[in-house]
Short mmCIF file of N, CA and C in Angstrom, two decimals:
data_model
loop_
_atom_site.label_atom_id
_atom_site.label_comp_id
_atom_site.label_asym_id
_atom_site.label_seq_id
_atom_site.Cartn_x
_atom_site.Cartn_y
_atom_site.Cartn_z
N SER A 1 58.10 -42.14 -14.75
CA SER A 1 58.77 -43.68 -15.94
C SER A 1 57.49 -44.31 -15.78
N ILE A 2 57.66 -45.24 -16.51
CA ILE A 2 56.22 -45.94 -17.48
C ILE A 2 57.14 -47.27 -17.93
N ASP A 3 56.47 -48.49 -17.13
CA ASP A 3 57.13 -49.69 -17.46
C ASP A 3 56.14 -50.01 -18.28
N THR A 4 56.37 -51.75 -18.94
CA THR A 4 55.88 -52.37 -19.90
C THR A 4 54.36 -52.72 -20.38
N LEU A 5 53.68 -52.20 -18.60
CA LEU A 5 52.76 -52.79 -18.86
C LEU A 5 51.92 -51.35 -18.63
N ASP A 6 52.34 -50.32 -18.78
CA ASP A 6 52.06 -48.74 -19.03
C ASP A 6 51.29 -48.31 -17.57
N ASN A 7 52.51 -48.68 -16.20
CA ASN A 7 51.94 -48.20 -14.91
C ASN A 7 52.98 -47.08 -15.18
N ILE A 8 52.63 -46.05 -14.45
CA ILE A 8 53.19 -44.72 -14.21
C ILE A 8 53.89 -44.57 -13.27
N TYR A 9 55.13 -44.10 -13.09
CA TYR A 9 55.78 -44.05 -11.58
C TYR A 9 56.34 -42.79 -11.28
N THR A 10 55.71 -41.61 -10.21
CA THR A 10 56.19 -40.50 -10.57
C THR A 10 56.75 -40.04 -9.02
N ALA A 11 57.31 -39.23 -8.61
CA ALA A 11 58.04 -38.85 -7.18
C ALA A 11 58.45 -37.41 -7.37
N ALA A 12 58.13 -37.11 -6.19
CA ALA A 12 58.71 -35.42 -6.02
C ALA A 12 58.69 -34.93 -5.01
N LEU A 13 59.27 -33.77 -4.46
CA LEU A 13 60.15 -33.40 -3.80
C LEU A 13 59.53 -32.50 -2.83
N GLN A 14 58.85 -32.28 -1.53
CA GLN A 14 58.07 -31.77 -1.21
C GLN A 14 58.49 -30.98 0.10
N THR A 15 58.73 -30.13 0.02
CA THR A 15 59.23 -29.44 0.96
C THR A 15 57.88 -28.76 2.38
N TYR A 16 57.57 -28.48 3.23
CA TYR A 16 57.16 -27.97 4.41
C TYR A 16 57.41 -27.61 5.62
N SER A 17 56.74 -26.40 6.38
CA SER A 17 56.99 -26.33 7.42
C SER A 17 55.56 -26.40 8.14
N CYS A 18 56.39 -26.44 9.86
CA CYS A 18 55.41 -26.12 10.54
C CYS A 18 56.07 -25.78 11.63
N CYS A 19 55.85 -25.94 13.09
CA CYS A 19 56.47 -25.34 14.51
C CYS A 19 57.63 -25.45 14.37
N CYS A 20 58.15 -27.28 14.55
CA CYS A 20 58.85 -27.61 14.45
C CYS A 20 60.25 -27.08 13.20
N GLY A 21 59.74 -26.66 12.45
CA GLY A 21 61.09 -26.49 11.48
C GLY A 21 60.75 -26.33 10.11
N THR A 22 61.40 -26.44 9.11
CA THR A 22 61.24 -26.86 7.80
C THR A 22 61.99 -28.72 7.50
N TYR A 23 60.80 -28.92 6.67
CA TYR A 23 61.30 -30.45 6.23
C TYR A 23 60.72 -30.55 5.03
N SER A 24 61.89 -31.36 4.25
CA SER A 24 61.66 -31.83 2.94
C SER A 24 61.76 -33.33 3.00
N VAL A 25 60.39 -33.81 2.19
CA VAL A 25 60.25 -35.78 1.79
C VAL A 25 59.96 -35.31 0.69
N ILE A 26 60.33 -37.03 0.42
CA ILE A 26 60.45 -37.59 -1.05
C ILE A 26 59.22 -38.25 -1.27
N THR A 27 57.70 -37.71 -2.17
CA THR A 27 56.52 -38.68 -1.98
C THR A 27 56.70 -39.41 -3.54
N TYR A 28 55.98 -40.48 -3.74
CA TYR A 28 56.42 -41.32 -4.84
C TYR A 28 55.39 -42.45 -5.30
N ALA A 29 54.58 -41.76 -6.56
CA ALA A 29 53.49 -43.07 -6.50
C ALA A 29 53.15 -43.58 -7.58
N LYS A 30 52.35 -44.76 -7.38
CA LYS A 30 52.27 -45.25 -8.83
C LYS A 30 50.67 -45.71 -9.16
N PHE A 31 50.41 -45.51 -10.71
CA PHE A 31 49.04 -45.42 -10.91
C PHE A 31 48.91 -46.46 -11.91
N ASP A 32 48.46 -47.10 -12.12
CA ASP A 32 47.56 -48.09 -13.65
C ASP A 32 47.97 -47.45 -14.56
N SER A 33 47.01 -47.71 -15.35
CA SER A 33 47.17 -48.09 -16.85
C SER A 33 45.74 -47.01 -17.19
N SER A 34 44.91 -46.76 -16.47
CA SER A 34 43.86 -46.01 -16.10
C SER A 34 43.35 -45.04 -15.26
N ASN A 35 44.98 -44.69 -14.49
CA ASN A 35 44.89 -43.28 -13.72
C ASN A 35 44.29 -43.65 -11.91
N ASN A 36 43.77 -45.73 -12.01
CA ASN A 36 44.00 -45.42 -10.68
C ASN A 36 45.48 -45.51 -9.76
N ASN A 37 45.48 -44.94 -8.76
CA ASN A 37 46.19 -44.98 -8.03
C ASN A 37 46.38 -46.03 -6.71
N SER A 38 47.50 -47.19 -6.97
CA SER A 38 48.34 -48.23 -6.69
C SER A 38 48.80 -47.93 -5.61
N TYR A 39 49.29 -47.11 -5.13
CA TYR A 39 50.13 -46.77 -3.66
C TYR A 39 50.25 -44.97 -4.06
N TRP A 40 50.66 -44.64 -2.96
CA TRP A 40 50.84 -42.63 -2.89
C TRP A 40 51.83 -43.44 -1.40
N LYS A 41 53.71 -43.25 -1.32
CA LYS A 41 54.14 -43.56 0.02
C LYS A 41 55.23 -42.18 -0.20
N TYR A 42 56.50 -42.33 0.77
CA TYR A 42 57.40 -41.06 1.22
C TYR A 42 58.16 -42.18 1.34
N LEU A 43 59.34 -41.44 1.33
CA LEU A 43 60.74 -41.92 1.87
C LEU A 43 60.86 -41.34 3.68
N SER A 44 61.05 -42.44 4.38
CA SER A 44 61.14 -42.04 5.41
C SER A 44 62.10 -41.96 6.52
N ASN A 45 62.99 -42.45 5.63
CA ASN A 45 64.52 -42.54 6.09
C ASN A 45 65.53 -42.01 5.56
N ILE A 46 64.95 -41.14 4.56
CA ILE A 46 66.01 -39.98 3.79
C ILE A 46 65.49 -38.77 3.87
N THR A 47 66.56 -37.67 4.50
CA THR A 47 65.96 -36.14 4.21
C THR A 47 66.59 -35.70 2.58
N PRO A 48 65.68 -35.28 1.76
CA PRO A 48 66.93 -34.61 0.44
C PRO A 48 67.34 -33.71 0.54
N TYR A 49 67.87 -32.62 -0.65
CA TYR A 49 68.53 -31.85 -0.19
C TYR A 49 67.21 -30.64 -1.05
N ALA A 50 66.89 -29.59 -0.80
CA ALA A 50 65.80 -29.01 -0.92
C ALA A 50 66.20 -27.49 -1.30
N GLY A 51 67.83 -27.50 -1.80
CA GLY A 51 68.33 -26.40 -2.28
C GLY A 51 67.44 -25.92 -3.31
N ILE A 52 68.40 -24.93 -4.79
CA ILE A 52 68.08 -24.92 -5.58
C ILE A 52 68.25 -25.44 -6.56
N GLY A 53 67.53 -25.92 -7.78
CA GLY A 53 67.73 -26.51 -8.86
C GLY A 53 67.85 -28.18 -8.48
N SER A 54 67.19 -28.20 -6.77
CA SER A 54 67.18 -29.98 -6.64
C SER A 54 65.64 -30.12 -7.46
N GLN A 55 65.98 -31.61 -8.34
CA GLN A 55 65.45 -32.56 -8.79
C GLN A 55 65.45 -34.07 -8.54
N ILE A 56 64.09 -34.52 -8.87
CA ILE A 56 64.62 -36.14 -8.51
C ILE A 56 63.84 -36.56 -10.54
N ALA A 57 64.85 -37.86 -10.36
CA ALA A 57 64.55 -38.46 -11.51
C ALA A 57 64.28 -39.82 -11.23
N THR A 58 63.38 -40.71 -12.14
CA THR A 58 63.22 -42.28 -11.81
C THR A 58 62.94 -43.32 -13.22
N ALA A 59 63.27 -43.78 -12.62
CA ALA A 59 63.69 -45.04 -13.65
C ALA A 59 63.10 -46.31 -13.22
N VAL A 60 62.01 -47.11 -14.57
CA VAL A 60 61.94 -48.33 -14.11
C VAL A 60 63.13 -49.35 -14.93
N ASP A 61 63.32 -50.65 -14.21
CA ASP A 61 64.00 -51.58 -15.10
C ASP A 61 63.34 -52.77 -15.28
N GLY A 62 63.20 -53.82 -16.32
CA GLY A 62 63.10 -54.55 -17.30
C GLY A 62 61.94 -55.38 -16.07
N SER A 63 62.37 -55.40 -14.78
CA SER A 63 61.27 -56.61 -14.32
C SER A 63 60.78 -55.38 -13.08
N GLY A 64 60.35 -54.22 -13.68
CA GLY A 64 59.62 -53.32 -13.03
C GLY A 64 59.89 -53.02 -11.75
N ASP A 65 61.75 -53.57 -11.29
CA ASP A 65 61.66 -52.10 -10.49
C ASP A 65 61.66 -50.63 -9.97
N VAL A 66 61.40 -49.96 -8.96
CA VAL A 66 61.38 -48.71 -10.19
C VAL A 66 62.91 -48.32 -9.09
N TYR A 67 63.39 -46.91 -9.73
CA TYR A 67 64.82 -46.23 -8.88
C TYR A 67 64.69 -45.20 -8.65
N ILE A 68 64.49 -43.98 -7.29
CA ILE A 68 64.51 -42.93 -6.99
C ILE A 68 65.55 -42.35 -7.23
N GLY A 69 66.23 -41.09 -7.80
CA GLY A 69 67.29 -40.48 -7.94
C GLY A 69 67.81 -39.03 -7.03
N PHE A 70 68.32 -38.60 -6.34
CA PHE A 70 68.33 -37.44 -6.02
C PHE A 70 70.03 -37.01 -5.20
N VAL A 71 69.80 -35.92 -4.42
CA VAL A 71 71.14 -35.65 -3.74
C VAL A 71 70.30 -35.35 -2.37
N VAL A 72 70.63 -35.55 -1.45
CA VAL A 72 71.06 -35.71 -0.10
C VAL A 72 71.59 -34.36 0.42
N ASP A 73 72.79 -33.93 -0.13
CA ASP A 73 73.26 -32.79 0.61
C ASP A 73 74.07 -31.67 -0.70
N TYR A 74 74.99 -31.04 -0.90
CA TYR A 74 75.55 -30.67 -1.65
C TYR A 74 76.40 -31.90 -2.72
N THR A 75 76.67 -32.82 -2.04
CA THR A 75 77.86 -33.45 -2.75
C THR A 75 77.20 -34.64 -3.08
N THR A 76 76.58 -35.56 -2.12
CA THR A 76 76.08 -37.19 -2.11
C THR A 76 74.88 -37.20 -2.88
N PHE A 77 74.83 -38.05 -3.62
CA PHE A 77 73.91 -37.93 -4.47
C PHE A 77 73.59 -39.77 -4.45
N VAL A 78 71.75 -40.20 -3.99
CA VAL A 78 71.69 -41.41 -3.89
C VAL A 78 70.45 -41.74 -4.51
N VAL A 79 70.30 -43.59 -4.70
CA VAL A 79 69.72 -43.32 -5.56
C VAL A 79 68.76 -44.65 -4.37
N VAL A 80 67.78 -44.90 -4.84
CA VAL A 80 66.61 -45.63 -3.83
C VAL A 80 65.98 -46.73 -4.63
N LYS A 81 66.33 -48.58 -4.31
CA LYS A 81 65.18 -49.44 -5.56
C LYS A 81 64.15 -49.44 -4.40
N ILE A 82 63.23 -49.56 -5.63
CA ILE A 82 61.51 -49.78 -4.50
C ILE A 82 61.02 -50.92 -5.59
N ASP A 83 59.82 -51.27 -4.52
CA ASP A 83 59.13 -52.34 -4.98
C ASP A 83 58.38 -51.98 -5.87
N SER A 84 57.70 -52.51 -7.23
CA SER A 84 57.16 -51.84 -8.29
C SER A 84 55.99 -52.53 -7.42
N ALA A 85 56.24 -54.03 -6.75
CA ALA A 85 54.45 -54.01 -6.80
C ALA A 85 53.56 -53.84 -5.27
N THR A 86 54.76 -53.52 -4.27
CA THR A 86 54.08 -52.84 -3.14
C THR A 86 54.41 -51.20 -2.38
N GLY A 87 55.60 -50.63 -3.43
CA GLY A 87 55.76 -49.81 -3.25
C GLY A 87 57.14 -49.47 -1.85
N SER A 88 57.27 -51.12 -1.43
CA SER A 88 58.32 -50.43 -0.03
C SER A 88 59.54 -50.56 -1.17
N THR A 89 59.95 -49.79 -0.01
CA THR A 89 61.53 -49.51 0.10
C THR A 89 62.25 -50.78 -0.07
N VAL A 90 63.23 -50.98 -1.58
CA VAL A 90 64.00 -52.36 -1.43
C VAL A 90 64.87 -51.89 -0.86
N ASN A 91 66.59 -51.33 -1.12
CA ASN A 91 67.41 -50.58 -0.33
C ASN A 91 67.52 -49.14 -0.93
N ASN A 92 68.66 -48.48 0.04
CA ASN A 92 68.82 -46.93 -1.21
C ASN A 92 70.57 -47.45 -1.08
N LYS A 93 71.41 -46.38 -1.35
CA LYS A 93 72.46 -46.84 -1.68
C LYS A 93 73.30 -45.14 -2.40
N VAL A 94 74.26 -44.52 -1.43
CA VAL A 94 75.36 -43.88 -2.00
C VAL A 94 75.49 -43.70 -3.02
N ALA A 95 75.00 -43.37 -4.76
CA ALA A 95 75.42 -43.91 -6.01
C ALA A 95 76.88 -43.24 -6.06
N PHE A 96 77.42 -42.03 -5.59
CA PHE A 96 78.17 -41.50 -5.68
C PHE A 96 78.83 -40.30 -5.46
N THR A 97 79.73 -39.50 -5.09
CA THR A 97 80.16 -37.75 -4.10
C THR A 97 80.82 -37.23 -4.91
N PHE A 98 80.88 -35.97 -5.26
CA PHE A 98 81.67 -34.95 -6.26
C PHE A 98 81.80 -34.22 -4.71
N ASN A 99 82.82 -34.02 -4.19
CA ASN A 99 83.15 -33.73 -2.84
C ASN A 99 83.96 -32.35 -3.55
N SER A 100 83.76 -32.18 -4.65
CA SER A 100 84.60 -30.75 -4.84
C SER A 100 83.51 -29.65 -4.74
N TYR A 101 82.15 -29.90 -5.59
CA TYR A 101 81.68 -29.41 -6.44
C TYR A 101 79.98 -29.06 -4.68
N SER A 102 80.35 -28.43 -4.74
CA SER A 102 79.71 -27.52 -2.96
C SER A 102 78.59 -25.95 -3.09
N ASP A 103 78.58 -26.16 -3.48
CA ASP A 103 77.53 -24.23 -3.57
C ASP A 103 76.04 -24.53 -3.80
N GLY A 104 75.34 -25.93 -4.10
CA GLY A 104 73.89 -25.91 -3.67
C GLY A 104 73.23 -26.04 -4.97
N TYR A 105 73.88 -26.24 -6.28
CA TYR A 105 73.45 -26.54 -7.60
C TYR A 105 73.88 -27.83 -8.11
N SER A 106 73.52 -28.35 -6.88
CA SER A 106 73.73 -30.38 -7.33
C SER A 106 72.41 -30.66 -8.06
N ARG A 107 72.01 -31.52 -8.80
CA ARG A 107 70.75 -32.01 -8.69
C ARG A 107 71.37 -33.09 -9.99
N ILE A 108 70.32 -34.27 -9.85
CA ILE A 108 70.01 -35.23 -10.73
C ILE A 108 69.46 -34.78 -12.05
N SER A 109 69.08 -34.54 -13.10
CA SER A 109 68.32 -34.58 -14.06
C SER A 109 67.39 -35.42 -14.29
N ASP A 110 67.95 -36.54 -14.62
CA ASP A 110 67.50 -37.90 -15.75
C ASP A 110 67.85 -39.63 -15.18
N MET A 111 67.60 -40.76 -15.64
CA MET A 111 68.28 -41.52 -15.14
C MET A 111 67.24 -42.42 -16.13
N LYS A 112 68.09 -43.21 -17.03
CA LYS A 112 67.91 -44.14 -17.95
C LYS A 112 68.35 -46.04 -17.28
N ILE A 113 68.10 -46.82 -17.70
CA ILE A 113 67.57 -48.54 -18.01
C ILE A 113 68.93 -48.52 -18.80
N ASP A 114 69.92 -49.34 -19.10
CA ASP A 114 70.49 -50.31 -20.23
C ASP A 114 70.46 -51.24 -19.61
N SER A 115 70.39 -51.74 -21.63
CA SER A 115 69.79 -53.94 -21.64
C SER A 115 71.08 -54.47 -20.89
N ASN A 116 71.83 -53.80 -20.34
CA ASN A 116 72.21 -54.95 -18.59
C ASN A 116 71.55 -54.66 -17.35
N GLY A 117 71.08 -53.22 -17.28
CA GLY A 117 70.11 -53.39 -16.06
C GLY A 117 71.17 -51.58 -15.71
N ASN A 118 72.05 -50.91 -15.36
CA ASN A 118 72.41 -50.30 -15.70
C ASN A 118 71.97 -49.51 -15.39
N LEU A 119 71.95 -48.28 -14.65
CA LEU A 119 71.05 -47.26 -14.25
C LEU A 119 72.52 -45.86 -15.16
N ILE A 120 71.98 -45.08 -16.16
CA ILE A 120 72.52 -44.41 -16.47
C ILE A 120 72.05 -42.64 -15.80
N ILE A 121 72.97 -42.22 -15.43
CA ILE A 121 72.58 -40.84 -14.68
C ILE A 121 72.82 -39.27 -14.74
N VAL A 122 72.70 -39.08 -15.51
CA VAL A 122 73.47 -37.62 -15.67
C VAL A 122 72.23 -36.01 -14.84
N GLY A 123 73.27 -35.10 -15.12
CA GLY A 123 72.75 -33.70 -13.89
C GLY A 123 74.04 -32.49 -14.39
N GLY A 124 74.08 -32.58 -12.81
CA GLY A 124 75.01 -30.95 -12.77
C GLY A 124 75.67 -31.08 -11.30
N ALA A 125 76.13 -30.26 -11.30
CA ALA A 125 77.25 -29.33 -10.23
C ALA A 125 77.61 -28.20 -9.93
N SER A 126 77.95 -27.33 -9.27
CA SER A 126 78.71 -26.48 -9.20
C SER A 126 79.69 -26.07 -7.90
N SER A 127 80.39 -25.52 -8.48
CA SER A 127 81.28 -24.62 -7.18
C SER A 127 81.65 -23.53 -7.54
N ALA A 128 81.76 -22.53 -6.50
CA ALA A 128 82.20 -20.82 -7.03
C ALA A 128 82.03 -20.74 -8.41
N GLY A 129 80.73 -21.00 -8.83
CA GLY A 129 80.03 -20.30 -9.93
C GLY A 129 80.33 -21.04 -11.44
N THR A 130 81.57 -22.45 -11.22
CA THR A 130 82.18 -23.27 -12.40
C THR A 130 81.11 -24.45 -12.37
N PRO A 131 80.34 -24.31 -13.70
CA PRO A 131 79.01 -25.90 -13.42
C PRO A 131 80.10 -26.75 -14.10
N VAL A 132 79.52 -28.25 -13.55
CA VAL A 132 79.66 -29.18 -14.45
C VAL A 132 78.52 -30.00 -14.95
N GLY A 133 78.66 -30.87 -15.77
CA GLY A 133 77.67 -31.65 -16.56
C GLY A 133 78.16 -32.90 -15.68
N PHE A 134 77.44 -33.52 -15.72
CA PHE A 134 78.03 -35.36 -15.15
C PHE A 134 76.92 -36.06 -16.44
N VAL A 135 77.81 -37.71 -16.49
CA VAL A 135 77.15 -38.87 -17.18
C VAL A 135 77.69 -39.83 -15.85
N VAL A 136 77.03 -40.36 -15.55
CA VAL A 136 77.50 -41.61 -14.89
C VAL A 136 76.79 -42.83 -14.68
N LYS A 137 77.43 -43.98 -15.00
CA LYS A 137 76.49 -45.41 -15.19
C LYS A 137 77.60 -46.32 -14.11
N TYR A 138 75.86 -46.74 -13.22
CA TYR A 138 75.96 -47.18 -12.59
C TYR A 138 75.53 -48.16 -12.16
N ASN A 139 75.55 -49.11 -11.17
CA ASN A 139 74.81 -50.78 -11.22
C ASN A 139 74.26 -50.96 -9.58
N PHE A 140 73.16 -51.47 -9.47
CA PHE A 140 72.91 -51.12 -8.38
C PHE A 140 73.48 -51.69 -7.15
N SER A 141 74.01 -53.39 -8.04
CA SER A 141 74.46 -54.34 -7.05
C SER A 141 76.03 -53.68 -6.68
N SER A 142 76.85 -53.52 -8.28
CA SER A 142 78.60 -53.14 -7.70
C SER A 142 78.63 -51.77 -7.34
N GLY A 143 77.86 -50.34 -7.75
CA GLY A 143 78.04 -49.57 -7.89
C GLY A 143 79.07 -49.03 -8.93
N ASN A 144 79.29 -47.44 -8.56
CA ASN A 144 79.48 -47.10 -9.82
C ASN A 144 80.67 -47.48 -10.95
N ILE A 145 80.31 -47.50 -12.24
CA ILE A 145 80.86 -48.00 -13.42
C ILE A 145 81.87 -47.21 -14.05
N TRP A 146 81.34 -46.46 -14.40
CA TRP A 146 82.26 -44.89 -14.69
C TRP A 146 81.59 -43.83 -14.79
N GLN A 147 82.07 -42.29 -14.78
CA GLN A 147 81.15 -41.45 -15.06
C GLN A 147 82.36 -40.24 -15.48
N LYS A 148 81.71 -39.25 -15.89
CA LYS A 148 82.18 -38.24 -16.91
C LYS A 148 81.74 -37.02 -17.15
N PHE A 149 82.31 -36.20 -17.44
CA PHE A 149 81.88 -34.65 -16.77
C PHE A 149 81.72 -33.85 -17.84
N LEU A 150 81.44 -32.85 -17.58
CA LEU A 150 81.17 -31.68 -18.98
C LEU A 150 81.59 -30.61 -18.11
N ALA A 151 82.26 -29.67 -18.25
CA ALA A 151 82.97 -28.93 -17.62
C ALA A 151 82.73 -27.27 -18.63
N GLY A 152 81.51 -26.62 -17.57
CA GLY A 152 81.24 -25.38 -18.38
C GLY A 152 82.66 -24.24 -17.94
N GLU A 153 82.43 -23.05 -18.54
CA GLU A 153 82.53 -21.45 -18.41
C GLU A 153 82.21 -20.98 -16.87
N ALA A 154 82.92 -20.22 -16.23
CA ALA A 154 82.32 -19.79 -15.05
C ALA A 154 81.30 -18.88 -15.56
N THR A 155 81.43 -18.58 -16.11
CA THR A 155 80.14 -17.72 -16.74
C THR A 155 79.05 -18.51 -16.89
N GLN A 156 79.16 -19.54 -16.98
CA GLN A 156 77.91 -20.29 -17.09
C GLN A 156 77.81 -21.04 -16.22
N ALA A 157 77.06 -20.49 -15.27
CA ALA A 157 76.01 -21.04 -14.40
C ALA A 157 74.90 -22.12 -15.25
N ASN A 158 74.21 -22.91 -14.01
CA ASN A 158 73.76 -23.53 -15.24
C ASN A 158 73.57 -24.10 -16.25
N ASN A 159 74.85 -25.04 -16.29
CA ASN A 159 75.35 -25.63 -17.35
C ASN A 159 75.46 -26.45 -17.21
N TYR A 160 74.83 -28.15 -17.71
CA TYR A 160 75.00 -29.18 -16.78
C TYR A 160 73.63 -30.24 -18.12
N TRP A 161 74.12 -31.22 -17.61
CA TRP A 161 73.10 -32.35 -18.56
C TRP A 161 71.49 -32.37 -18.19
N THR A 162 70.78 -31.96 -18.68
CA THR A 162 68.90 -31.97 -18.34
C THR A 162 68.74 -33.39 -18.43
N SER A 163 69.06 -33.55 -19.69
CA SER A 163 68.34 -35.42 -20.14
C SER A 163 69.50 -36.54 -21.26
N CYS A 164 68.32 -37.76 -21.36
CA CYS A 164 69.33 -38.38 -22.05
C CYS A 164 68.51 -39.73 -22.46
N CYS A 165 68.75 -40.29 -23.27
CA CYS A 165 68.01 -41.43 -23.81
C CYS A 165 69.19 -42.77 -24.39
N LEU A 166 68.66 -43.78 -24.59
CA LEU A 166 69.32 -45.00 -24.99
C LEU A 166 68.98 -45.35 -26.29
N ASP A 167 69.97 -45.36 -26.87
CA ASP A 167 69.83 -46.22 -28.27
C ASP A 167 69.43 -48.19 -28.19
N SER A 168 68.82 -48.50 -29.20
CA SER A 168 69.30 -50.35 -29.53
C SER A 168 70.92 -51.15 -28.88
N SER A 169 71.67 -49.93 -29.26
CA SER A 169 73.45 -49.89 -29.04
C SER A 169 74.00 -49.40 -27.79
N ASP A 170 72.26 -49.32 -26.94
CA ASP A 170 73.06 -48.88 -25.18
C ASP A 170 74.28 -47.59 -25.48
N TYR A 171 74.13 -46.93 -26.70
CA TYR A 171 75.00 -45.59 -26.90
C TYR A 171 73.37 -44.57 -25.83
N ILE A 172 74.53 -43.66 -25.38
CA ILE A 172 73.97 -42.45 -24.26
C ILE A 172 74.15 -41.24 -25.13
N TYR A 173 73.06 -40.55 -25.28
CA TYR A 173 73.00 -39.58 -25.93
C TYR A 173 72.47 -38.93 -24.84
N VAL A 174 73.05 -36.96 -24.20
CA VAL A 174 72.55 -36.54 -23.43
C VAL A 174 72.25 -35.01 -24.05
N CYS A 175 71.59 -34.05 -23.25
CA CYS A 175 71.32 -32.81 -24.20
C CYS A 175 71.34 -31.92 -22.50
N SER A 176 72.10 -30.85 -22.79
CA SER A 176 72.72 -29.98 -22.04
C SER A 176 71.86 -28.88 -22.32
N GLY A 177 71.52 -28.21 -21.85
CA GLY A 177 71.06 -26.93 -21.50
C GLY A 177 71.64 -24.98 -19.87
N ASN A 178 72.31 -24.61 -21.21
CA ASN A 178 72.68 -23.08 -20.66
C ASN A 178 71.32 -22.06 -20.38
N TYR A 179 70.44 -21.40 -19.23
CA TYR A 179 69.56 -20.69 -19.28
C TYR A 179 70.69 -19.11 -19.62
N ASN A 180 71.81 -19.17 -18.90
CA ASN A 180 71.91 -17.89 -19.11
C ASN A 180 72.16 -17.66 -20.84
N ASN A 181 72.45 -17.98 -21.26
CA ASN A 181 72.51 -17.44 -22.61
C ASN A 181 71.77 -18.46 -23.78
N ARG A 182 71.24 -19.28 -22.87
CA ARG A 182 70.09 -20.40 -24.49
C ARG A 182 70.73 -20.32 -25.07
N GLN A 183 72.09 -21.71 -24.58
CA GLN A 183 72.25 -22.63 -25.17
C GLN A 183 72.17 -23.66 -24.76
N ASN A 184 71.74 -24.76 -26.26
CA ASN A 184 71.88 -26.17 -26.22
C ASN A 184 72.75 -26.81 -26.39
N SER A 185 73.11 -28.03 -26.20
CA SER A 185 74.27 -29.11 -27.09
C SER A 185 73.01 -30.24 -26.48
N ILE A 186 73.49 -30.92 -27.84
CA ILE A 186 73.07 -32.61 -27.36
C ILE A 186 74.57 -33.37 -28.07
N ALA A 187 74.70 -34.64 -27.16
CA ALA A 187 76.26 -35.27 -27.30
C ALA A 187 76.03 -36.53 -27.14
N LYS A 188 76.48 -37.73 -28.11
CA LYS A 188 76.65 -39.35 -28.15
C LYS A 188 78.06 -39.32 -27.33
#
């Protein structure tokens, strides 16, 4: 994500093994417009899910705070708020859970912030081969505002929302992808 001063914020899921087992951690960094690294940190209090299709999304609000979204298990989706100046964790919250989707294809694909400061979160999950794409409108202070689903057919695993954008009226546009039969769609 890029803020109004052209600072770049990025996050990545890293998995590593050592003598004690295999671990996953989310690292995040800030670079200024000249590509100088301001900080490079990791989330130490949350263990992300590192299964099939795991993804991380970032967004920056008007005051420069950074949001990192990811899955911590098959059904729990978390958003962490980061102070952009220091890189310190401000707060982390369970944004939403999908208890009926639990086969390891859960992911947050993209996040944007609307003109009211609400997060728009898109991604997908599946259970027993039945995929569902989701769009969640979330306020970090008050919680989930609403959520919408796009259910796919059982033969179309990997059918989920891959990206989103907002127009000047805060209409949400989402793009979905289906890798099995190479179909894509866009919805408003």
